[in-house]
Amino acid sequence: MQPRDLSDHVAYEAGRGIEEVARELGRDPSEFIKLASNENPHGPSPAAAVAIRETASSVNSYPKAAHADLTSAVADRWDVTDEQVWLANGGDGAIDYLHRATLEPGDDVLVPAPGFAYYGMSSRFHHGDVREYSVSREEDFEQDAEMVLEAYDGERVIWITSPHNPTGSTMPLAELERLADETGDETLIAVDEAYGEFADRDSAIALIEGCDGFEARDDVAILRTFSKAYGLAGVRLGYAVVPAEWGEAYTRVNTPFAASELACRAGLAAVDDDEHVVRTVETTRESRAYMREHIDAHVWQSEGNFVLVAVGDASAVAEEMQERGVIVRDCSSFGLPGCIRITCGTEDETQRAVATLNEVLEDFDLETEPTDGVEDPDAEVADS
C-alpha cells in the first residue's frame, strides 16, 4: 500500500547546522558560526540546563505533575486561567492543536506570504485548504488589517506572525482588533508571537483578556515558544493562550502528555529566569543596531532576533558566506530570492557576519538596495 496523496504538501526546510555544513565541505566545525535559524546565541537558560540534568534520572515517569505545574506557571505569567494555556511540543505543536480545534475538512486557513511554511502544512495535515495574503516588499513588509482583509474570504483561521518571520515587522494591537472586528464570527485570529520577547509591543493576549483598553474577545488565540528568548529550541516546548471559552477543547485535541518531562522541567526553570531573557534581548537589540549601521546593503527594521538584508542574489551570497565560515539563511525558500536573513548573534559573531557579508558584496559587486533612510541605530535600540 501507499500513503495518501501528499502531492500538495511541501517539506519544511530548516536552516542548516554547523556539523552538516562542515561534513559537506570537509572542514572543521570550529571554523563556522551559524546565524541561520534564529537560535539563542547565549544557549539555553542556565536554570533550565540545571533542571534538565536533575530531571534526567526520572524520565521513566510520565510528565503529569510537571505538565500541570508548567501550565500554572505560564498562566500566572500572563494572568490567565490554567485552562487557557495549551502546552505543546514546540510552537508547531500548538499550531496543530489550534487547527484540530477549528478545522473541518475543506475549511480554509489564510496565511502570510512570505511566511512560516508550517501553517499551511498543518492545515493540509488536518484536511484544510490554504490561501495566502501578501506581506509586501513594496510596502517595506509593513503589516496592517487592510492587507489581510483584501484577501479574506471567510477563512476559518487567519495566521498573523508578529514579529513576522523573515522580515521582523509587527502588526499593532489596534490593527489586530480591527481585523477581528471585521472578520466573521467563526474566524479565529491566530497571532504567532514566537519572537514576542524581542519586540517593544504588548502581547495580543491583551485582546483575549480585555485589558489595556481592549474588549475581551473569544476569537483570538496567541502562540508563544520557549525556543527563542529562553534558548530551548532543542527540547521542543511551546504553547497557545486561548479564550476562556476554549479551555475544555484542549483535553480533546492534545496528544497524551503534550510536552515531555524534560521539556516541562526546563520550561519551569526558564520561565522565571528573567536574567537570561533580559541578556538575550539586550544582545539582540545591540546586534540589530550594529547590522543596520554597518551592513553595506539595505537592512529592514526588525523586532525579531534577526534582520532581513537585500543582497541581490541570496543563493550566491549565502553560499559564499558559508564558504567563508558564516552560515546565514537564503530566503529564496520564503519567496525572497534577493534577500538573506541573519540571526542576531553575540558581539563577535555579529561583527564577523557583517564583515564577511560586506566582503562578499564587494567581491561580487552585486546590486543591492540603497542604505539611504536607515534609521539611527541608537534610536532602533530604544524603540525596537
Coordinates of C-alpha atoms in Angstrom, one line a residue:
M1 CA 0.0 0.0 0.0
Q2 CA 1.0 3.7 -0.3
P3 CA 0.4 6.7 1.9
R4 CA -2.4 9.1 1.0
D5 CA -1.8 11.6 -1.8
L6 CA 0.7 14.1 -0.4
S7 CA 1.4 15.8 -3.7
D8 CA 0.1 19.2 -2.4
H9 CA 2.3 19.1 0.7
V10 CA 5.7 20.7 1.0
A11 CA 8.6 19.7 3.1
Y12 CA 9.7 22.1 5.8
E13 CA 13.2 23.5 5.0
A14 CA 15.1 24.1 8.2
G15 CA 18.3 26.2 8.5
R16 CA 21.5 24.1 8.0
G17 CA 23.6 23.2 11.1
I18 CA 27.3 23.6 11.6
E19 CA 28.1 19.9 11.6
E20 CA 26.1 19.3 8.5
V21 CA 27.9 22.1 6.6
A22 CA 31.3 21.1 7.9
R23 CA 30.9 17.5 6.8
E24 CA 29.8 18.6 3.4
L25 CA 32.7 20.9 2.9
G26 CA 35.2 18.6 4.6
R27 CA 36.2 21.2 7.2
D28 CA 36.5 21.5 11.0
P29 CA 33.2 22.7 12.6
S30 CA 35.1 25.2 14.7
E31 CA 35.6 27.3 11.5
F32 CA 31.9 28.1 11.3
I33 CA 29.4 30.2 13.1
K34 CA 25.7 29.6 12.5
L35 CA 23.3 32.6 12.2
A36 CA 20.6 30.8 10.1
S37 CA 18.0 29.5 12.5
N38 CA 17.2 32.3 14.9
E39 CA 18.6 30.4 17.9
N40 CA 19.7 32.0 21.1
P41 CA 23.4 32.9 20.9
H42 CA 23.8 32.5 24.7
G43 CA 22.5 29.0 24.7
P44 CA 19.7 27.7 27.0
S45 CA 18.6 29.4 30.2
P46 CA 21.2 28.3 32.7
A47 CA 18.5 27.4 35.2
A48 CA 16.8 25.2 32.5
A49 CA 20.1 23.4 31.9
V50 CA 20.4 22.5 35.6
A51 CA 16.8 21.4 35.6
I52 CA 17.4 19.1 32.6
R53 CA 20.4 17.5 34.3
E54 CA 18.5 17.0 37.5
T55 CA 15.4 15.5 35.7
A56 CA 17.4 13.0 33.6
S57 CA 17.2 10.3 36.2
S58 CA 13.3 10.5 36.4
V59 CA 12.4 10.4 32.7
N60 CA 10.9 6.9 33.2
S61 CA 7.8 8.6 34.5
Y62 CA 5.1 10.4 32.6
P63 CA 5.1 14.2 33.0
K64 CA 1.7 14.7 34.6
A65 CA 2.8 16.8 37.6
A66 CA 5.4 18.7 35.6
H67 CA 2.9 19.4 32.8
A68 CA 0.4 20.8 35.3
D69 CA 3.0 22.8 37.2
L70 CA 4.3 24.5 34.0
T71 CA 0.7 25.2 32.8
S72 CA 0.1 27.0 36.1
A73 CA 3.4 28.9 35.9
V74 CA 2.6 30.1 32.3
A75 CA -0.9 31.0 33.3
D76 CA 0.3 33.1 36.2
R77 CA 2.8 34.9 34.0
W78 CA 0.0 36.0 31.6
D79 CA -2.7 36.4 34.3
V80 CA -5.0 33.8 32.6
T81 CA -6.5 30.6 33.8
D82 CA -4.7 27.2 33.6
E83 CA -7.4 26.1 31.1
Q84 CA -6.4 28.8 28.7
V85 CA -2.8 27.5 28.4
W86 CA -2.3 24.7 25.9
L87 CA 1.2 23.3 26.2
A88 CA 2.6 21.7 23.1
N89 CA 5.6 20.0 21.5
G90 CA 7.1 23.3 20.2
G91 CA 5.1 26.1 18.6
D92 CA 4.3 23.8 15.7
G93 CA 2.5 21.5 18.1
A94 CA 0.4 24.4 19.2
I95 CA -0.4 25.2 15.6
D96 CA -1.6 21.6 15.2
Y97 CA -3.8 21.8 18.3
L98 CA -5.5 25.1 17.1
H99 CA -6.2 23.5 13.7
R100 CA -7.6 20.4 15.4
A101 CA -9.9 22.5 17.4
T102 CA -11.1 24.6 14.5
L103 CA -10.9 22.9 11.1
E104 CA -13.4 20.8 9.4
P105 CA -12.4 19.0 6.1
G106 CA -12.3 21.6 3.4
D107 CA -12.1 24.7 5.7
D108 CA -9.5 27.3 4.6
V109 CA -6.8 29.0 6.6
L110 CA -5.3 32.3 5.5
V111 CA -1.5 32.6 5.9
P112 CA 1.1 35.3 5.2
A113 CA 3.4 35.1 2.1
P114 CA 6.3 35.1 2.8
G115 CA 5.8 33.2 6.0
F116 CA 6.2 30.1 8.1
A117 CA 5.6 27.1 6.0
Y118 CA 4.2 25.0 8.8
Y119 CA 0.9 27.0 9.0
G120 CA -0.1 25.6 5.6
M121 CA 1.5 22.2 6.2
S122 CA -0.5 21.7 9.4
S123 CA -3.7 22.8 7.7
R124 CA -3.3 20.3 5.0
F125 CA -2.5 17.6 7.5
H126 CA -5.9 18.3 9.0
H127 CA -7.6 18.3 5.6
G128 CA -7.9 22.1 5.4
D129 CA -7.1 24.2 2.4
V130 CA -4.6 27.1 2.3
R131 CA -4.9 30.7 0.9
E132 CA -2.4 33.5 1.2
Y133 CA -2.2 37.2 1.8
S134 CA 0.8 39.2 0.8
V135 CA 3.2 40.9 3.2
S136 CA 4.6 43.1 0.5
R137 CA 8.2 44.1 -0.1
E138 CA 6.9 47.1 -1.9
E139 CA 5.3 48.3 1.4
D140 CA 8.5 47.5 3.3
F141 CA 6.7 44.5 4.8
E142 CA 4.5 46.6 7.0
Q143 CA 1.5 44.7 8.5
D144 CA -2.0 46.1 8.9
A145 CA -5.5 44.8 8.9
E146 CA -6.3 46.1 5.4
M147 CA -3.7 43.9 3.7
V148 CA -5.3 40.8 5.3
L149 CA -8.9 41.9 4.7
E150 CA -8.2 42.4 1.0
A151 CA -7.6 38.7 0.7
Y152 CA -10.1 37.5 3.3
D153 CA -12.9 35.3 2.1
G154 CA -14.4 33.7 5.2
E155 CA -11.4 31.6 6.2
R156 CA -11.7 29.6 9.5
V157 CA -8.3 30.7 10.7
I158 CA -6.1 33.7 9.9
W159 CA -2.5 33.4 10.8
I160 CA -0.7 36.7 11.8
T161 CA 3.1 36.4 12.5
S162 CA 4.1 39.3 14.8
P163 CA 7.0 39.8 14.7
H164 CA 7.0 38.4 11.2
N165 CA 9.5 35.9 10.0
P166 CA 11.6 36.5 7.9
T167 CA 11.1 40.3 7.9
G168 CA 10.8 41.3 11.6
S169 CA 7.7 43.5 11.1
T170 CA 4.8 43.6 13.6
M171 CA 1.1 44.3 13.5
P172 CA -0.2 46.8 16.1
L173 CA -2.8 45.6 18.5
A174 CA -5.3 48.1 17.2
E175 CA -4.9 46.6 13.8
L176 CA -5.4 43.1 15.2
E177 CA -8.5 44.3 16.9
R178 CA -9.8 45.8 13.7
L179 CA -9.1 42.5 11.9
A180 CA -11.0 40.5 14.4
D181 CA -13.9 43.1 14.3
E182 CA -14.2 42.9 10.5
T183 CA -14.0 39.2 10.0
G184 CA -16.7 36.6 10.6
D185 CA -17.8 35.3 14.0
E186 CA -16.4 31.8 13.1
T187 CA -12.9 33.1 12.1
L188 CA -10.1 32.7 14.5
I189 CA -7.3 35.3 14.5
A190 CA -4.2 33.3 15.5
V191 CA -1.3 35.5 16.4
D192 CA 2.1 33.8 16.3
E193 CA 4.3 35.6 18.8
A194 CA 7.3 33.3 18.7
Y195 CA 9.6 36.3 18.7
G196 CA 7.4 38.4 21.0
E197 CA 10.1 38.9 23.7
F198 CA 12.2 40.8 21.3
A199 CA 9.5 43.3 20.3
D200 CA 8.7 46.6 22.0
R201 CA 5.0 45.8 21.8
D202 CA 2.4 44.4 24.2
S203 CA 1.3 40.8 23.6
A204 CA -2.0 40.3 21.8
I205 CA -3.0 38.4 24.9
A206 CA -4.4 41.8 25.9
L207 CA -7.2 41.2 23.3
I208 CA -8.2 37.9 24.9
E209 CA -8.2 39.3 28.4
G210 CA -9.8 42.6 27.6
C211 CA -7.1 44.8 29.2
D212 CA -5.2 47.9 28.1
G213 CA -8.4 49.4 26.8
F214 CA -9.5 46.5 24.6
E215 CA -12.7 44.5 25.0
A216 CA -12.3 40.8 25.8
R217 CA -12.6 38.6 22.8
D218 CA -13.3 34.9 22.1
D219 CA -11.9 34.9 18.5
V220 CA -8.2 35.5 19.1
A221 CA -5.5 33.0 20.2
I222 CA -1.8 33.5 20.8
L223 CA 1.1 31.3 20.1
R224 CA 4.4 31.5 22.1
T225 CA 7.5 29.4 22.4
F226 CA 10.4 28.7 24.7
S227 CA 12.7 28.1 21.7
K228 CA 14.0 31.7 21.1
A229 CA 14.4 34.0 24.1
Y230 CA 14.7 31.1 26.5
G231 CA 17.1 29.1 24.3
L232 CA 15.2 25.8 24.5
A233 CA 14.7 25.0 20.8
G234 CA 16.2 21.6 21.3
V235 CA 13.6 20.4 23.8
R236 CA 10.6 21.5 21.7
L237 CA 8.3 23.4 24.0
G238 CA 5.6 25.9 23.1
Y239 CA 2.1 26.9 24.0
A240 CA -1.1 28.6 22.9
V241 CA -3.1 31.0 25.0
V242 CA -6.8 30.7 24.1
P243 CA -10.0 32.4 25.1
A244 CA -11.6 31.2 28.3
E245 CA -14.4 29.6 26.3
W246 CA -12.0 27.3 24.6
G247 CA -10.4 25.8 27.6
E248 CA -12.2 22.4 27.6
A249 CA -11.2 21.7 24.0
Y250 CA -7.6 21.1 24.9
T251 CA -8.3 17.8 26.5
R252 CA -10.0 16.6 23.3
V253 CA -7.3 17.7 20.8
N254 CA -3.9 17.4 22.5
T255 CA -1.7 14.3 22.5
P256 CA -1.3 12.4 25.8
F257 CA 1.3 14.4 27.7
A258 CA 1.8 17.1 25.1
A259 CA 5.2 18.1 26.4
S260 CA 7.9 15.8 27.7
E261 CA 9.1 15.6 31.3
L262 CA 12.5 17.2 30.3
A263 CA 10.7 20.0 28.4
C264 CA 8.3 20.8 31.2
R265 CA 11.0 20.9 33.9
A266 CA 13.2 23.0 31.6
G267 CA 10.3 25.3 31.0
L268 CA 9.5 25.6 34.7
A269 CA 13.1 26.7 35.4
A270 CA 13.3 29.0 32.4
V271 CA 10.1 30.8 32.8
D272 CA 11.5 32.5 35.9
D273 CA 15.0 33.1 34.5
D274 CA 14.4 36.8 33.7
E275 CA 18.1 37.5 33.8
H276 CA 18.8 35.2 30.8
V277 CA 15.9 36.7 28.8
V278 CA 17.0 40.3 29.6
R279 CA 20.6 39.5 28.5
T280 CA 19.3 37.8 25.3
V281 CA 17.0 40.7 24.4
E282 CA 19.8 43.2 25.0
T283 CA 22.2 41.3 22.8
T284 CA 19.5 41.1 20.1
R285 CA 18.9 44.9 20.1
E286 CA 22.7 45.6 20.0
S287 CA 23.2 43.2 17.2
R288 CA 20.2 44.5 15.1
A289 CA 21.5 48.1 15.5
Y290 CA 25.1 47.1 14.5
M291 CA 23.9 45.3 11.4
R292 CA 21.7 48.2 10.3
E293 CA 24.5 50.6 10.8
H294 CA 27.4 48.6 9.2
I295 CA 26.0 46.3 6.5
D296 CA 26.6 47.8 3.1
A297 CA 23.1 46.9 1.8
H298 CA 19.5 47.6 2.8
V299 CA 18.5 46.2 6.2
W300 CA 14.9 46.2 7.1
Q301 CA 13.8 47.4 10.6
S302 CA 13.2 44.2 12.7
E303 CA 11.6 43.4 16.0
G304 CA 12.7 39.8 15.9
N305 CA 16.1 38.3 16.8
F306 CA 17.2 38.6 13.1
V307 CA 17.4 41.0 10.3
L308 CA 16.5 40.7 6.6
V309 CA 19.0 42.0 4.2
A310 CA 18.6 42.8 0.4
V311 CA 21.7 41.3 -1.3
G312 CA 20.6 40.9 -4.9
D313 CA 21.3 37.2 -5.3
A314 CA 20.6 35.4 -2.0
S315 CA 21.7 31.9 -3.1
A316 CA 25.1 33.1 -4.3
V317 CA 25.7 35.4 -1.3
A318 CA 24.6 32.8 1.3
E319 CA 26.7 30.1 -0.4
E320 CA 29.8 32.3 -0.5
M321 CA 29.3 33.4 3.2
Q322 CA 29.1 29.7 4.1
E323 CA 32.4 29.0 2.3
R324 CA 33.9 31.8 4.4
G325 CA 32.5 30.3 7.6
V326 CA 29.3 32.2 8.3
I327 CA 26.0 30.3 7.8
V328 CA 23.0 32.5 7.1
R329 CA 19.6 31.8 5.7
D330 CA 18.9 32.1 2.0
C331 CA 15.4 33.5 1.9
S332 CA 14.7 32.1 -1.6
S333 CA 12.6 29.4 0.2
F334 CA 10.4 32.2 1.5
G335 CA 9.9 33.6 -2.0
L336 CA 12.5 36.3 -1.4
P337 CA 15.4 35.3 -3.7
G338 CA 17.1 38.7 -3.3
C339 CA 17.3 38.5 0.5
I340 CA 19.2 36.7 3.3
R341 CA 18.2 36.5 6.9
I342 CA 20.9 36.9 9.6
T343 CA 20.2 35.8 13.2
C344 CA 21.4 38.2 15.9
G345 CA 24.5 36.7 17.4
T346 CA 27.0 37.7 20.1
E347 CA 29.0 40.8 19.5
D348 CA 31.9 38.8 18.0
E349 CA 29.5 36.7 15.8
T350 CA 27.7 39.8 14.6
Q351 CA 30.8 41.6 13.7
R352 CA 32.2 38.6 11.8
A353 CA 28.9 38.2 9.9
V354 CA 28.8 41.9 8.9
A355 CA 32.5 41.9 7.8
T356 CA 32.0 38.7 5.8
L357 CA 28.9 39.9 4.1
N358 CA 30.4 43.2 3.2
E359 CA 33.4 41.5 1.7
V360 CA 31.2 39.2 -0.3
L361 CA 29.1 42.0 -1.6
E362 CA 32.2 43.9 -2.6
D363 CA 33.8 40.9 -4.3
F364 CA 30.5 40.0 -6.2
D365 CA 29.7 43.7 -7.0
L366 CA 26.0 42.8 -6.6
E367 CA 23.3 45.3 -6.9
T368 CA 21.6 45.9 -3.6
E369 CA 19.0 48.3 -2.4
P370 CA 20.4 51.7 -1.2
T371 CA 21.0 52.2 2.5
D372 CA 19.6 55.7 2.4
G373 CA 16.9 56.2 5.1
V374 CA 18.3 53.6 7.5
E375 CA 17.5 54.9 11.0
D376 CA 20.0 55.9 13.6
P377 CA 21.0 52.6 15.3
D378 CA 20.7 54.2 18.8
A379 CA 17.0 55.0 18.1
E380 CA 16.5 51.4 17.0
V381 CA 17.7 50.1 20.3
A382 CA 15.4 52.5 22.1
D383 CA 12.2 51.6 20.4
S384 CA 12.6 48.1 18.9

